[in-house]
XYZ file of C-alpha atoms in Angstrom:
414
model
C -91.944 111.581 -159.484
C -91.975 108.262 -161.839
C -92.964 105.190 -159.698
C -90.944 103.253 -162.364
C -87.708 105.100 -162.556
C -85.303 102.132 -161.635
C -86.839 100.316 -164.322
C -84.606 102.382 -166.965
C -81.880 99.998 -165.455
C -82.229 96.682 -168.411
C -80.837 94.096 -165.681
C -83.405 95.536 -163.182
C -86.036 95.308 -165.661
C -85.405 91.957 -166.620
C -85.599 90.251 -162.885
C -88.723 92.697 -162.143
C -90.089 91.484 -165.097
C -88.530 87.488 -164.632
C -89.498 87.397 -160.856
C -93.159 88.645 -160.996
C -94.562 85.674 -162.910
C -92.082 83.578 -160.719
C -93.908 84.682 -157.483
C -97.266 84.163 -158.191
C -96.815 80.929 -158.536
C -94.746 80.544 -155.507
C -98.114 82.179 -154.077
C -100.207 79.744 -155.312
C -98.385 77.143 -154.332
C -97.682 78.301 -150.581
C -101.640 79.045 -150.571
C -102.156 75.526 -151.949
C -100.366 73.980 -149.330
C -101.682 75.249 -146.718
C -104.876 74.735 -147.625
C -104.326 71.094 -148.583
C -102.544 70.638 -145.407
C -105.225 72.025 -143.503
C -107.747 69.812 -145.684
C -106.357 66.939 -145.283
C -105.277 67.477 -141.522
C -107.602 70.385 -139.980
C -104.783 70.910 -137.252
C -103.223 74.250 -136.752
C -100.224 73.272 -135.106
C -99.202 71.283 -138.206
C -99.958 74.508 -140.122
C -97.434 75.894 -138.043
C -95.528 73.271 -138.646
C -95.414 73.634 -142.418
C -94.497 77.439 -141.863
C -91.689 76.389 -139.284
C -89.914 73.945 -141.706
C -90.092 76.295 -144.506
C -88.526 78.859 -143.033
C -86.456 77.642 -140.174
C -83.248 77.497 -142.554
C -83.358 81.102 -142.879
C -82.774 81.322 -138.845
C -79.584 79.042 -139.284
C -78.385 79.682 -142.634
C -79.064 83.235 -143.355
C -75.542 84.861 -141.901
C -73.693 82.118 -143.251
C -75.094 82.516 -146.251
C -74.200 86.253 -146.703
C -70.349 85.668 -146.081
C -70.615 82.683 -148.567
C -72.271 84.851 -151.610
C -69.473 87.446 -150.778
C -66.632 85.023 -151.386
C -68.414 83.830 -154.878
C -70.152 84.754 -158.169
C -73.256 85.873 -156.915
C -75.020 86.010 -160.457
C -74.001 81.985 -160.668
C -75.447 81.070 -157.485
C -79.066 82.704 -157.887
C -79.149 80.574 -161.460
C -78.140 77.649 -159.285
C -81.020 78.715 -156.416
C -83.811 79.199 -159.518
C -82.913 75.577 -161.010
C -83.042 74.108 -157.283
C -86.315 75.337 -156.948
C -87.736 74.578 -160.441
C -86.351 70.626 -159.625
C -88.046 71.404 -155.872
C -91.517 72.632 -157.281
C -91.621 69.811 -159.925
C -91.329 67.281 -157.079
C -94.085 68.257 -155.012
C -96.034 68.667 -158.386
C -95.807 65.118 -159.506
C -96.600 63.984 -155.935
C -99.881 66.117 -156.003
C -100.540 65.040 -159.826
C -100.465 60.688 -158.609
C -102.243 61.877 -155.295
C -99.611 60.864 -153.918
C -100.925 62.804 -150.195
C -97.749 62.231 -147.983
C -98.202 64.949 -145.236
C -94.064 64.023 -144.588
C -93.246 64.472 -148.236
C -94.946 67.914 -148.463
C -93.015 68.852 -145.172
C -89.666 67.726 -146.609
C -90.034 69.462 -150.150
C -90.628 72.267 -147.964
C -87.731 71.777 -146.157
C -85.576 71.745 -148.931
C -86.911 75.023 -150.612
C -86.168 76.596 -147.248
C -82.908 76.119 -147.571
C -82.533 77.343 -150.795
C -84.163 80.409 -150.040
C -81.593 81.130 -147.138
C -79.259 81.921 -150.128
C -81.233 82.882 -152.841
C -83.203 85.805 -150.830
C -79.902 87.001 -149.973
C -78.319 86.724 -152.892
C -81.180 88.790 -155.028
C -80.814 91.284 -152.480
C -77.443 91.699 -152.467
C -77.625 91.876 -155.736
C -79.662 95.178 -156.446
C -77.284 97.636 -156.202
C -75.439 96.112 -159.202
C -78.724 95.765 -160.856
C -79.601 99.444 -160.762
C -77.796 101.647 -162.794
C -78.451 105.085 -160.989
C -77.222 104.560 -157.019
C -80.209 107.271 -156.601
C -82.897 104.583 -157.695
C -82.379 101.879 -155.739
C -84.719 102.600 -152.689
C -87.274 103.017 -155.784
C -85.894 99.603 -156.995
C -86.211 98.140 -153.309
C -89.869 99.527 -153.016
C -90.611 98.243 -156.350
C -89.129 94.738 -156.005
C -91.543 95.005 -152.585
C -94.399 96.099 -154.798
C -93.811 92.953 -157.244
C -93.771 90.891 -154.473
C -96.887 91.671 -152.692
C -98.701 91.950 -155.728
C -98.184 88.733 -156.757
C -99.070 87.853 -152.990
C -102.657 89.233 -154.330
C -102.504 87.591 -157.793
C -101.482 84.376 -156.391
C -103.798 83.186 -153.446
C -106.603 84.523 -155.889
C -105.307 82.499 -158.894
C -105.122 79.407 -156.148
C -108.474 80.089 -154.844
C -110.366 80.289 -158.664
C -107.928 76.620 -159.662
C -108.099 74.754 -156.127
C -112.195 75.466 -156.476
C -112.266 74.636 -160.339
C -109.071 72.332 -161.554
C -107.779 71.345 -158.081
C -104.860 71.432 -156.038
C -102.109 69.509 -159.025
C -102.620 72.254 -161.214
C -101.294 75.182 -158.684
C -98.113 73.173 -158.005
C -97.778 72.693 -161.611
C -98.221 75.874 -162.598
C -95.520 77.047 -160.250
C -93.115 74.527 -161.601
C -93.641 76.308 -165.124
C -93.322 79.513 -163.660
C -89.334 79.300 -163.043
C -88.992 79.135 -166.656
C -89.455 82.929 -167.570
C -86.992 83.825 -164.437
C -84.369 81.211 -166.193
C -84.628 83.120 -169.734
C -84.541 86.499 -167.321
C -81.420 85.840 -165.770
C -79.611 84.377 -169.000
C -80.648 87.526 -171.044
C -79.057 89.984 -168.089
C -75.745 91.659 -168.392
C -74.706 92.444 -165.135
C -70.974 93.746 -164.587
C -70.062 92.075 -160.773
C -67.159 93.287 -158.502
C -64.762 90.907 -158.931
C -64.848 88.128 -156.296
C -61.263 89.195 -153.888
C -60.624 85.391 -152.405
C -59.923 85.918 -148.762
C -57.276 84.627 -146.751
C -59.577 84.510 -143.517
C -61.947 81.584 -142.862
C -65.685 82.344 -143.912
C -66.717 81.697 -140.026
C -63.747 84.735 -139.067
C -66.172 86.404 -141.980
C -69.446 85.459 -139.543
C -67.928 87.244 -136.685
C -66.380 90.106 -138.236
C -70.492 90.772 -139.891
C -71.672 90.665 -136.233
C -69.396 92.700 -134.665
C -70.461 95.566 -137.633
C -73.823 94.737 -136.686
C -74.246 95.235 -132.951
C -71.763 97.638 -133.298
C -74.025 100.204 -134.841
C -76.505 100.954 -132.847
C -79.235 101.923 -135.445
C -78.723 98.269 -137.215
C -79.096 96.503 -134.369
C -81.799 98.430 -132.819
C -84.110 98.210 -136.059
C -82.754 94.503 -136.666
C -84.392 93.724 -133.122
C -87.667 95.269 -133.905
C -87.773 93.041 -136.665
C -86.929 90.030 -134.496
C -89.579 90.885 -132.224
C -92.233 91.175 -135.390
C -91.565 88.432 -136.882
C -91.482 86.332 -133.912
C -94.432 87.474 -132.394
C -96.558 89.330 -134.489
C -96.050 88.745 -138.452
C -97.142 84.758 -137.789
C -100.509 85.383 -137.243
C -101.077 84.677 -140.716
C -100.374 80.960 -140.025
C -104.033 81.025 -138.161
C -106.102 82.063 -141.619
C -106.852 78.776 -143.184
C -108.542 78.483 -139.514
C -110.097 81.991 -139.712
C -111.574 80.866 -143.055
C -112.494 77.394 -142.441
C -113.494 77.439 -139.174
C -114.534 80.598 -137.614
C -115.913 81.981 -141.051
C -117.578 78.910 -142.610
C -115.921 79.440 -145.707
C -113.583 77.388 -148.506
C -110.483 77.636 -149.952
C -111.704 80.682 -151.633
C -112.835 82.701 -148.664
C -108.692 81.853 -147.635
C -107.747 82.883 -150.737
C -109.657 86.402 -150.296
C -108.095 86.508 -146.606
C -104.209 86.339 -148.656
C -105.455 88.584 -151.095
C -106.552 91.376 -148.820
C -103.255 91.445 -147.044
C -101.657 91.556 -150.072
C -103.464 94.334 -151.192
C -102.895 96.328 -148.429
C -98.812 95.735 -149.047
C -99.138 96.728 -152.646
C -101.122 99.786 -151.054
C -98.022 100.596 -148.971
C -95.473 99.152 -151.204
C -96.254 101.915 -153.989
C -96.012 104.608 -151.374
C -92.824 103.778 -150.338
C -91.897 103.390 -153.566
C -93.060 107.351 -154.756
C -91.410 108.376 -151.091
C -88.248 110.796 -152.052
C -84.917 110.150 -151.027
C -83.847 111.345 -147.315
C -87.073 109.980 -145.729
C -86.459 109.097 -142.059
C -87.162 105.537 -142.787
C -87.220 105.077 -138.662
C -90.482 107.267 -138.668
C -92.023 105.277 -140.921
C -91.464 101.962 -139.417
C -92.773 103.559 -136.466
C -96.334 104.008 -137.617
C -96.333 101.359 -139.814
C -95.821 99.058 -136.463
C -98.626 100.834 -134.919
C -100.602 99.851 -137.760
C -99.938 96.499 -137.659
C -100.355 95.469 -134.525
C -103.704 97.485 -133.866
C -105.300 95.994 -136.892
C -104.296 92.528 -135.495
C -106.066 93.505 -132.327
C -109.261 94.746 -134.770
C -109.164 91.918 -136.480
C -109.371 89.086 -133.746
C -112.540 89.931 -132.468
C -114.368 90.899 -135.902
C -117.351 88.822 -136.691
C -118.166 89.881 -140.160
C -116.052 88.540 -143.110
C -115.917 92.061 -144.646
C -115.026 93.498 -141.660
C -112.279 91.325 -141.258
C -110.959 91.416 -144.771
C -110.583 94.730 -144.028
C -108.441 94.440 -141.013
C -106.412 92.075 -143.345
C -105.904 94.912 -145.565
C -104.641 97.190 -142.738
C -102.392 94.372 -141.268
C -100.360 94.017 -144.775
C -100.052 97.841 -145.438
C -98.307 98.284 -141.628
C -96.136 94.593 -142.236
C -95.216 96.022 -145.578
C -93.974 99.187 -144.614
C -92.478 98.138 -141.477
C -90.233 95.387 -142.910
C -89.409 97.597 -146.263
C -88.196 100.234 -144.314
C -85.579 98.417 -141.983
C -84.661 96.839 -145.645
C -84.175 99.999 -147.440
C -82.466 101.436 -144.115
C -79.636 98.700 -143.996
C -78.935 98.561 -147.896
C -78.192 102.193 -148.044
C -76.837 102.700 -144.653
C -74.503 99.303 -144.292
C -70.563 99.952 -145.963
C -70.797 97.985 -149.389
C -68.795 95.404 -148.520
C -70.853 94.721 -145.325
C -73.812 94.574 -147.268
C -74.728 90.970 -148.228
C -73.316 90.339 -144.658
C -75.922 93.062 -143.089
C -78.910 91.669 -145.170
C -78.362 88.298 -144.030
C -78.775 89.112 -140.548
C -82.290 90.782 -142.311
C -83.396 87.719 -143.420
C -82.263 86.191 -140.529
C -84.434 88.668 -138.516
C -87.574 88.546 -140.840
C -88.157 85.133 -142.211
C -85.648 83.090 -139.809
C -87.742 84.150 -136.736
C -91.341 83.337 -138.359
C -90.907 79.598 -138.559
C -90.185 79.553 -134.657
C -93.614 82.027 -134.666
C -95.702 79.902 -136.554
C -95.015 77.121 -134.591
C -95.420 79.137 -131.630
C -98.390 80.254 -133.157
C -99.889 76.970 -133.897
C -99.118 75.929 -130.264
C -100.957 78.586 -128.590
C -104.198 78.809 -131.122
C -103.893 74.402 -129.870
C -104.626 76.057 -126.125
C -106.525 79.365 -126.353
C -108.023 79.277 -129.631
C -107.606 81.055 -133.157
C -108.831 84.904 -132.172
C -107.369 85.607 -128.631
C -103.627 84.311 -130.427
C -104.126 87.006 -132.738
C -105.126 89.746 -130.354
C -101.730 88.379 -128.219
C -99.635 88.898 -131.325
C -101.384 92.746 -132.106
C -100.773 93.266 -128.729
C -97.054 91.991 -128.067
C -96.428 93.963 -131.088
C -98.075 97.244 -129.836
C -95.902 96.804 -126.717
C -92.332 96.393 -128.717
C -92.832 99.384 -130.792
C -93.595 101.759 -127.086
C -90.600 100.042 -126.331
C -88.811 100.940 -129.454
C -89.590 104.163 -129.327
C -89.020 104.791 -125.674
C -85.029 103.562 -126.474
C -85.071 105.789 -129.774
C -86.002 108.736 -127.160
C -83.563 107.812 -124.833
C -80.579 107.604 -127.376
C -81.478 111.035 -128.529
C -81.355 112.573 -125.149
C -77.996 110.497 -124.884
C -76.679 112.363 -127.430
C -78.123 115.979 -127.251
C -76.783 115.878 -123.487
C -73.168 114.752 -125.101
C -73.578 117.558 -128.158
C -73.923 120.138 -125.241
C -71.301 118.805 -123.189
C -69.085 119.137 -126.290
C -69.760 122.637 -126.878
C -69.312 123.689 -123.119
C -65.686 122.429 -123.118
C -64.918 123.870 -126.553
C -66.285 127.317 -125.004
């Protein structure tokens, strides 16, 4: 089967293409951040507190954000979100280039590209069924998108590790600023055929409640959109506590963090390009499954190792379970939610993923304050080993629900 099927689809091509130099230097710059915050700080709770402020929008934003994109041109409004966050990136570049070290500033620019991400995350997502020419590739395209994504999560916080050591931290936030420009000539040079926009009569928050009655409605949804919560409150925010595991507990610099990044990211690719080479009619629930179970045991692994290769491996285990266990819910809801549900569905996704991490990180950052750096990880592999018995203990019991009601129905036909 060819990995790179959905790439026959130009548009497709041209934001896989467009977004992957994009994101590694949004990786360098999120792994220059934290190190410099760290640097200049050395306090984990205002590592959490960078993490919280960048993401917290997502939590607030996210479902109104899905029924906005599906009332407008949602080509024009991820041009709009890729100029925002050029304008964003170039700020905090000049601030770093004049040493201009404002701990506030830094948190604010991150503010602000938080809340463009609540709509441009959902709007490229939305977006990738119209993107894909054959309806057959797009898990392949979703998987893929995943892969870019993760590897640039490698390529990035190993870029940022080689320049914070050599040039310093001004030329990682510059180098992201530059990076928007080939997603710019991307997304000009796409052709992409929209629905057209159908202006509704109802009022976008009528639009709110009408996604989360579809939501908790279906029980699948909701059930896999709470296993999410769960991760990415409690578990997926460990990652917050590195800089510490680097600096701290491993004696190292900012490029023993940067190989700490880069081993979780290589374990995603790792799982990314399975899921991408999986066949259609995978039970995606399976998957997500073991791919918790992964997760959260090589969180528990990884707290107590003592030796940095050791550990990087654990890293490595901990991104292949997070990557599979987020893509799968993600390719579950885009080809199980009704099409014009979907934006609606993913942005109670995004929501779920990155809009509960900023209220983990800071919970994160709290507890490593109390109890230290390596017993808040083992909590998190542990809280998360404990939500996927309890996943799967519901999953059981639904099925029983239902065999008992499939026999029932058969009786009174007989």
């Amino acid at each position: 089967m060819n990995i790179f099927r959905s790439l026959k689809s130009r548009n497709f091509r041209l934001f896989f293409y467009g977004q992957s130099v994009s994101l590694i230097g949004t990786w360098m710059q999120k792994t220059a951040v934290c190190w410099l915050v760290y640097r200049l700080t050395n306090s984990a709770l205002l590592l959490g507190v960078v993490s919280f402020v960048s993401l917290i929008p997502s939590l607030l934003l996210s479902p109104y954000a899905g029924s906005y994109i599906e009332r407008h041109n949602r080509y024009r409004i991820l041009v709009i979100t890729q100029i925002i966050s050029m304008i964003q990136a170039g700020a905090l570049a000049m601030m770093i280039l004049f040493r201009n070290y404002n701990i506030p500033g830094i948190i604010l620019l991150s503010l602000v590209q938080g809340i463009i991400n609540a709509f441009d995350v959902t709007c490229r997502q939305s977006m990738m069924a119209e993107m894909v020419e054959e309806k057959d590739d797009l898990p392949n395209a979703i998987a893929l998108n995943s892969t870019m994504a993760n590897f640039a999560r490698i390529a990035g916080p190993a870029l940022a590790g080689i320049i914070l050591s050599t040039f310093g931290e001004d030329f990682c936030f510059l180098s992201n600023f530059l990076s928007y420009v080939p997603v710019l000539i991307s997304l000009f040079m796409m052709k992409i055929v929209l629905p057209p926009v159908v202006k509704s009569e109802r009022s976008i928050w009528m639009e709110l409640r009408e996604g989360f009655n579809y939501i908790s409605g279906d029980n699948d949804l909701s059930s896999l959109l709470l296993m999410l919560t769960a991760s990415s409150l409690f578990v997926i925010p460990f990652n917050t506590l590195m800089p510490v595991f680097a600096k701290d507990l491993f004696n190292g610099d900012a490029k023993t963090f940067s190989w700490f990044e880069s081993a979780a990211g290589l374990g995603s690719i790792i799982s990314a390009i399975y899921m991408a080479n999986l066949k259609g009619g995978k039970d995606m629930v399976k998957i997500m499954i073991t791919a918790s179970l992964i997760f959260a045991l090589s969180l528990i692994l990884l707290s107590y190792a003592a030796w940095l290769p050791l550990a990087l491996l654990f890293m490595l285990l901990s991104g292949i379970g997070m990557m599979a266990q987020t893509s799968a819910i993600n390719t579950y809801i885009q080809t199980h939610a009704i099409p014009k549900m979907r934006a609606r569905a993913i942005s109670y996704y995004i929501m779920a993923y990155q809009g509960m991490i900023p209220l983990g990180s800071l919970l994160t950052g709290v507890l490593a304050h109390f109890v230290g750096p390596r017993l808040t990880v083992c909590i998190a592999g542990v809280t998360g080993t404990v939500a996927t018995v309890v996943f799967v203990s519901y999953q059981r019991k639904k099925l029983r629900i239902t065999n008992c009601e499939l026999r029932n129905n058969r009786e009174i036909i007989a």
